[in-house]
Amino acid sequence: MQEADVIFLYRQPLLAQWWHRGGLLGDLVRHVLIHEVGRHFGLSDDDMTRIESE
């Protein structure tokens, strides 16, 4: 049986990171999603940084 591709975002760690970093919560969620999806598809750190800057 094949597992579904799922990304879990855990609220408490996100909120703790948001509290420490400041800024917009949506920006942090976007950052986390880009990095999780990027790692899944084998993107480099440079690729993910470039995507984040778009």
PDB file of N, CA and C in Angstrom:
ATOM      1  N   MET A   1       0.843  -1.168   0.000  1.00  0.00           N
ATOM      2  CA  MET A   1       0.000   0.000   0.000  1.00  0.00           C
ATOM      3  C   MET A   1       0.897   1.244   0.000  1.00  0.00           C
ATOM      4  N   GLN A   2       0.568   2.197  -0.866  1.00  0.00           N
ATOM      5  CA  GLN A   2       1.352   3.428  -0.958  1.00  0.00           C
ATOM      6  C   GLN A   2       0.782   4.477  -0.009  1.00  0.00           C
ATOM      7  N   GLU A   3       1.674   5.152   0.706  1.00  0.00           N
ATOM      8  CA  GLU A   3       1.235   6.213   1.614  1.00  0.00           C
ATOM      9  C   GLU A   3       0.952   7.484   0.831  1.00  0.00           C
ATOM     10  N   ALA A   4      -0.018   8.241   1.301  1.00  0.00           N
ATOM     11  CA  ALA A   4      -0.330   9.525   0.683  1.00  0.00           C
ATOM     12  C   ALA A   4       0.761  10.527   1.043  1.00  0.00           C
ATOM     13  N   ASP A   5       1.038  11.430   0.108  1.00  0.00           N
ATOM     14  CA  ASP A   5       1.994  12.503   0.386  1.00  0.00           C
ATOM     15  C   ASP A   5       1.289  13.557   1.220  1.00  0.00           C
ATOM     16  N   VAL A   6       1.724  13.682   2.458  1.00  0.00           N
ATOM     17  CA  VAL A   6       1.078  14.593   3.403  1.00  0.00           C
ATOM     18  C   VAL A   6       2.163  15.364   4.142  1.00  0.00           C
ATOM     19  N   ILE A   7       1.907  16.634   4.370  1.00  0.00           N
ATOM     20  CA  ILE A   7       2.791  17.444   5.204  1.00  0.00           C
ATOM     21  C   ILE A   7       1.995  17.850   6.430  1.00  0.00           C
ATOM     22  N   PHE A   8       2.521  17.526   7.587  1.00  0.00           N
ATOM     23  CA  PHE A   8       1.882  17.928   8.833  1.00  0.00           C
ATOM     24  C   PHE A   8       2.582  19.171   9.356  1.00  0.00           C
ATOM     25  N   LEU A   9       1.811  20.189   9.678  1.00  0.00           N
ATOM     26  CA  LEU A   9       2.336  21.392  10.310  1.00  0.00           C
ATOM     27  C   LEU A   9       1.857  21.373  11.755  1.00  0.00           C
ATOM     28  N   TYR A  10       2.788  21.321  12.667  1.00  0.00           N
ATOM     29  CA  TYR A  10       2.438  21.246  14.076  1.00  0.00           C
ATOM     30  C   TYR A  10       2.353  22.650  14.654  1.00  0.00           C
ATOM     31  N   ARG A  11       1.201  22.937  15.203  1.00  0.00           N
ATOM     32  CA  ARG A  11       0.879  24.295  15.656  1.00  0.00           C
ATOM     33  C   ARG A  11       1.853  24.840  16.693  1.00  0.00           C
ATOM     34  N   GLN A  12       2.117  24.085  17.740  1.00  0.00           N
ATOM     35  CA  GLN A  12       2.931  24.601  18.841  1.00  0.00           C
ATOM     36  C   GLN A  12       4.343  24.999  18.400  1.00  0.00           C
ATOM     37  N   PRO A  13       5.066  24.143  17.670  1.00  0.00           N
ATOM     38  CA  PRO A  13       6.392  24.567  17.212  1.00  0.00           C
ATOM     39  C   PRO A  13       6.341  25.783  16.282  1.00  0.00           C
ATOM     40  N   LEU A  14       5.325  25.840  15.421  1.00  0.00           N
ATOM     41  CA  LEU A  14       5.189  27.006  14.543  1.00  0.00           C
ATOM     42  C   LEU A  14       4.949  28.274  15.343  1.00  0.00           C
ATOM     43  N   LEU A  15       4.051  28.200  16.315  1.00  0.00           N
ATOM     44  CA  LEU A  15       3.759  29.383  17.121  1.00  0.00           C
ATOM     45  C   LEU A  15       4.967  29.805  17.951  1.00  0.00           C
ATOM     46  N   ALA A  16       5.725  28.845  18.462  1.00  0.00           N
ATOM     47  CA  ALA A  16       6.928  29.176  19.233  1.00  0.00           C
ATOM     48  C   ALA A  16       7.962  29.863  18.340  1.00  0.00           C
ATOM     49  N   GLN A  17       8.159  29.329  17.151  1.00  0.00           N
ATOM     50  CA  GLN A  17       9.108  29.933  16.214  1.00  0.00           C
ATOM     51  C   GLN A  17       8.642  31.332  15.807  1.00  0.00           C
ATOM     52  N   TRP A  18       7.361  31.491  15.569  1.00  0.00           N
ATOM     53  CA  TRP A  18       6.778  32.780  15.197  1.00  0.00           C
ATOM     54  C   TRP A  18       6.993  33.802  16.311  1.00  0.00           C
ATOM     55  N   TRP A  19       6.807  33.366  17.553  1.00  0.00           N
ATOM     56  CA  TRP A  19       6.980  34.252  18.702  1.00  0.00           C
ATOM     57  C   TRP A  19       8.428  34.742  18.785  1.00  0.00           C
ATOM     58  N   HIS A  20       9.380  33.837  18.517  1.00  0.00           N
ATOM     59  CA  HIS A  20      10.801  34.202  18.588  1.00  0.00           C
ATOM     60  C   HIS A  20      11.235  35.066  17.403  1.00  0.00           C
ATOM     61  N   ARG A  21      10.729  34.751  16.212  1.00  0.00           N
ATOM     62  CA  ARG A  21      11.156  35.457  15.000  1.00  0.00           C
ATOM     63  C   ARG A  21      10.408  36.758  14.781  1.00  0.00           C
ATOM     64  N   GLY A  22       9.150  36.785  15.190  1.00  0.00           N
ATOM     65  CA  GLY A  22       8.314  37.938  14.856  1.00  0.00           C
ATOM     66  C   GLY A  22       7.875  37.834  13.399  1.00  0.00           C
ATOM     67  N   GLY A  23       7.354  38.912  12.868  1.00  0.00           N
ATOM     68  CA  GLY A  23       6.901  38.904  11.479  1.00  0.00           C
ATOM     69  C   GLY A  23       5.513  38.315  11.352  1.00  0.00           C
ATOM     70  N   LEU A  24       5.173  37.971  10.132  1.00  0.00           N
ATOM     71  CA  LEU A  24       3.847  37.429   9.847  1.00  0.00           C
ATOM     72  C   LEU A  24       3.854  35.905   9.938  1.00  0.00           C
ATOM     73  N   LEU A  25       2.826  35.362  10.559  1.00  0.00           N
ATOM     74  CA  LEU A  25       2.710  33.907  10.676  1.00  0.00           C
ATOM     75  C   LEU A  25       2.645  33.264   9.294  1.00  0.00           C
ATOM     76  N   GLY A  26       1.928  33.887   8.377  1.00  0.00           N
ATOM     77  CA  GLY A  26       1.822  33.349   7.016  1.00  0.00           C
ATOM     78  C   GLY A  26       3.169  33.219   6.329  1.00  0.00           C
ATOM     79  N   ASP A  27       4.077  34.164   6.596  1.00  0.00           N
ATOM     80  CA  ASP A  27       5.419  34.085   6.010  1.00  0.00           C
ATOM     81  C   ASP A  27       6.185  32.886   6.556  1.00  0.00           C
ATOM     82  N   LEU A  28       6.030  32.616   7.835  1.00  0.00           N
ATOM     83  CA  LEU A  28       6.692  31.456   8.438  1.00  0.00           C
ATOM     84  C   LEU A  28       6.122  30.157   7.877  1.00  0.00           C
ATOM     85  N   VAL A  29       4.802  30.073   7.760  1.00  0.00           N
ATOM     86  CA  VAL A  29       4.165  28.870   7.210  1.00  0.00           C
ATOM     87  C   VAL A  29       4.639  28.649   5.776  1.00  0.00           C
ATOM     88  N   ARG A  30       4.711  29.714   4.992  1.00  0.00           N
ATOM     89  CA  ARG A  30       5.195  29.615   3.607  1.00  0.00           C
ATOM     90  C   ARG A  30       6.629  29.080   3.589  1.00  0.00           C
ATOM     91  N   HIS A  31       7.478  29.605   4.451  1.00  0.00           N
ATOM     92  CA  HIS A  31       8.876  29.163   4.541  1.00  0.00           C
ATOM     93  C   HIS A  31       8.947  27.664   4.850  1.00  0.00           C
ATOM     94  N   VAL A  32       8.190  27.226   5.838  1.00  0.00           N
ATOM     95  CA  VAL A  32       8.205  25.815   6.240  1.00  0.00           C
ATOM     96  C   VAL A  32       7.705  24.933   5.098  1.00  0.00           C
ATOM     97  N   LEU A  33       6.621  25.337   4.453  1.00  0.00           N
ATOM     98  CA  LEU A  33       6.078  24.533   3.353  1.00  0.00           C
ATOM     99  C   LEU A  33       7.052  24.439   2.184  1.00  0.00           C
ATOM    100  N   ILE A  34       7.668  25.551   1.827  1.00  0.00           N
ATOM    101  CA  ILE A  34       8.647  25.525   0.734  1.00  0.00           C
ATOM    102  C   ILE A  34       9.772  24.552   1.060  1.00  0.00           C
ATOM    103  N   HIS A  35      10.256  24.571   2.286  1.00  0.00           N
ATOM    104  CA  HIS A  35      11.364  23.688   2.649  1.00  0.00           C
ATOM    105  C   HIS A  35      10.934  22.227   2.742  1.00  0.00           C
ATOM    106  N   GLU A  36       9.743  21.954   3.239  1.00  0.00           N
ATOM    107  CA  GLU A  36       9.278  20.561   3.318  1.00  0.00           C
ATOM    108  C   GLU A  36       9.034  19.987   1.921  1.00  0.00           C
ATOM    109  N   VAL A  37       8.371  20.747   1.067  1.00  0.00           N
ATOM    110  CA  VAL A  37       8.119  20.285  -0.304  1.00  0.00           C
ATOM    111  C   VAL A  37       9.442  20.199  -1.066  1.00  0.00           C
ATOM    112  N   GLY A  38      10.293  21.186  -0.867  1.00  0.00           N
ATOM    113  CA  GLY A  38      11.590  21.177  -1.542  1.00  0.00           C
ATOM    114  C   GLY A  38      12.425  19.965  -1.187  1.00  0.00           C
ATOM    115  N   ARG A  39      12.459  19.609   0.073  1.00  0.00           N
ATOM    116  CA  ARG A  39      13.224  18.424   0.496  1.00  0.00           C
ATOM    117  C   ARG A  39      12.619  17.149  -0.109  1.00  0.00           C
ATOM    118  N   HIS A  40      11.291  17.097  -0.162  1.00  0.00           N
ATOM    119  CA  HIS A  40      10.610  15.934  -0.744  1.00  0.00           C
ATOM    120  C   HIS A  40      11.027  15.733  -2.203  1.00  0.00           C
ATOM    121  N   PHE A  41      11.155  16.843  -2.939  1.00  0.00           N
ATOM    122  CA  PHE A  41      11.488  16.759  -4.358  1.00  0.00           C
ATOM    123  C   PHE A  41      12.983  16.909  -4.637  1.00  0.00           C
ATOM    124  N   GLY A  42      13.800  16.955  -3.586  1.00  0.00           N
ATOM    125  CA  GLY A  42      15.246  16.982  -3.762  1.00  0.00           C
ATOM    126  C   GLY A  42      15.823  18.319  -4.191  1.00  0.00           C
ATOM    127  N   LEU A  43      15.139  19.414  -3.876  1.00  0.00           N
ATOM    128  CA  LEU A  43      15.659  20.735  -4.222  1.00  0.00           C
ATOM    129  C   LEU A  43      16.820  21.105  -3.301  1.00  0.00           C
ATOM    130  N   SER A  44      17.731  21.877  -3.828  1.00  0.00           N
ATOM    131  CA  SER A  44      18.861  22.346  -3.022  1.00  0.00           C
ATOM    132  C   SER A  44      18.419  23.530  -2.163  1.00  0.00           C
ATOM    133  N   ASP A  45      19.253  23.879  -1.190  1.00  0.00           N
ATOM    134  CA  ASP A  45      18.969  25.057  -0.367  1.00  0.00           C
ATOM    135  C   ASP A  45      18.913  26.314  -1.228  1.00  0.00           C
ATOM    136  N   ASP A  46      19.791  26.396  -2.229  1.00  0.00           N
ATOM    137  CA  ASP A  46      19.775  27.549  -3.134  1.00  0.00           C
ATOM    138  C   ASP A  46      18.465  27.628  -3.912  1.00  0.00           C
ATOM    139  N   ASP A  47      17.969  26.469  -4.375  1.00  0.00           N
ATOM    140  CA  ASP A  47      16.686  26.437  -5.085  1.00  0.00           C
ATOM    141  C   ASP A  47      15.562  26.953  -4.189  1.00  0.00           C
ATOM    142  N   MET A  48      15.547  26.485  -2.952  1.00  0.00           N
ATOM    143  CA  MET A  48      14.475  26.885  -2.036  1.00  0.00           C
ATOM    144  C   MET A  48      14.577  28.362  -1.677  1.00  0.00           C
ATOM    145  N   THR A  49      15.795  28.862  -1.522  1.00  0.00           N
ATOM    146  CA  THR A  49      15.979  30.291  -1.249  1.00  0.00           C
ATOM    147  C   THR A  49      15.475  31.122  -2.419  1.00  0.00           C
ATOM    148  N   ARG A  50      15.758  30.670  -3.629  1.00  0.00           N
ATOM    149  CA  ARG A  50      15.292  31.370  -4.828  1.00  0.00           C
ATOM    150  C   ARG A  50      13.760  31.373  -4.896  1.00  0.00           C
ATOM    151  N   ILE A  51      13.141  30.256  -4.581  1.00  0.00           N
ATOM    152  CA  ILE A  51      11.677  30.176  -4.588  1.00  0.00           C
ATOM    153  C   ILE A  51      11.097  31.129  -3.550  1.00  0.00           C
ATOM    154  N   GLU A  52      11.703  31.172  -2.380  1.00  0.00           N
ATOM    155  CA  GLU A  52      11.206  32.056  -1.318  1.00  0.00           C
ATOM    156  C   GLU A  52      11.293  33.526  -1.701  1.00  0.00           C
ATOM    157  N   SER A  53      12.265  33.875  -2.515  1.00  0.00           N
ATOM    158  CA  SER A  53      12.434  35.286  -2.875  1.00  0.00           C
ATOM    159  C   SER A  53      11.482  35.723  -3.984  1.00  0.00           C
ATOM    160  N   GLU A  54      10.785  34.784  -4.606  1.00  0.00           N
ATOM    161  CA  GLU A  54       9.841  35.130  -5.690  1.00  0.00           C
ATOM    162  C   GLU A  54       8.563  35.697  -5.145  1.00  0.00           C
TER     163      GLU A  54
END
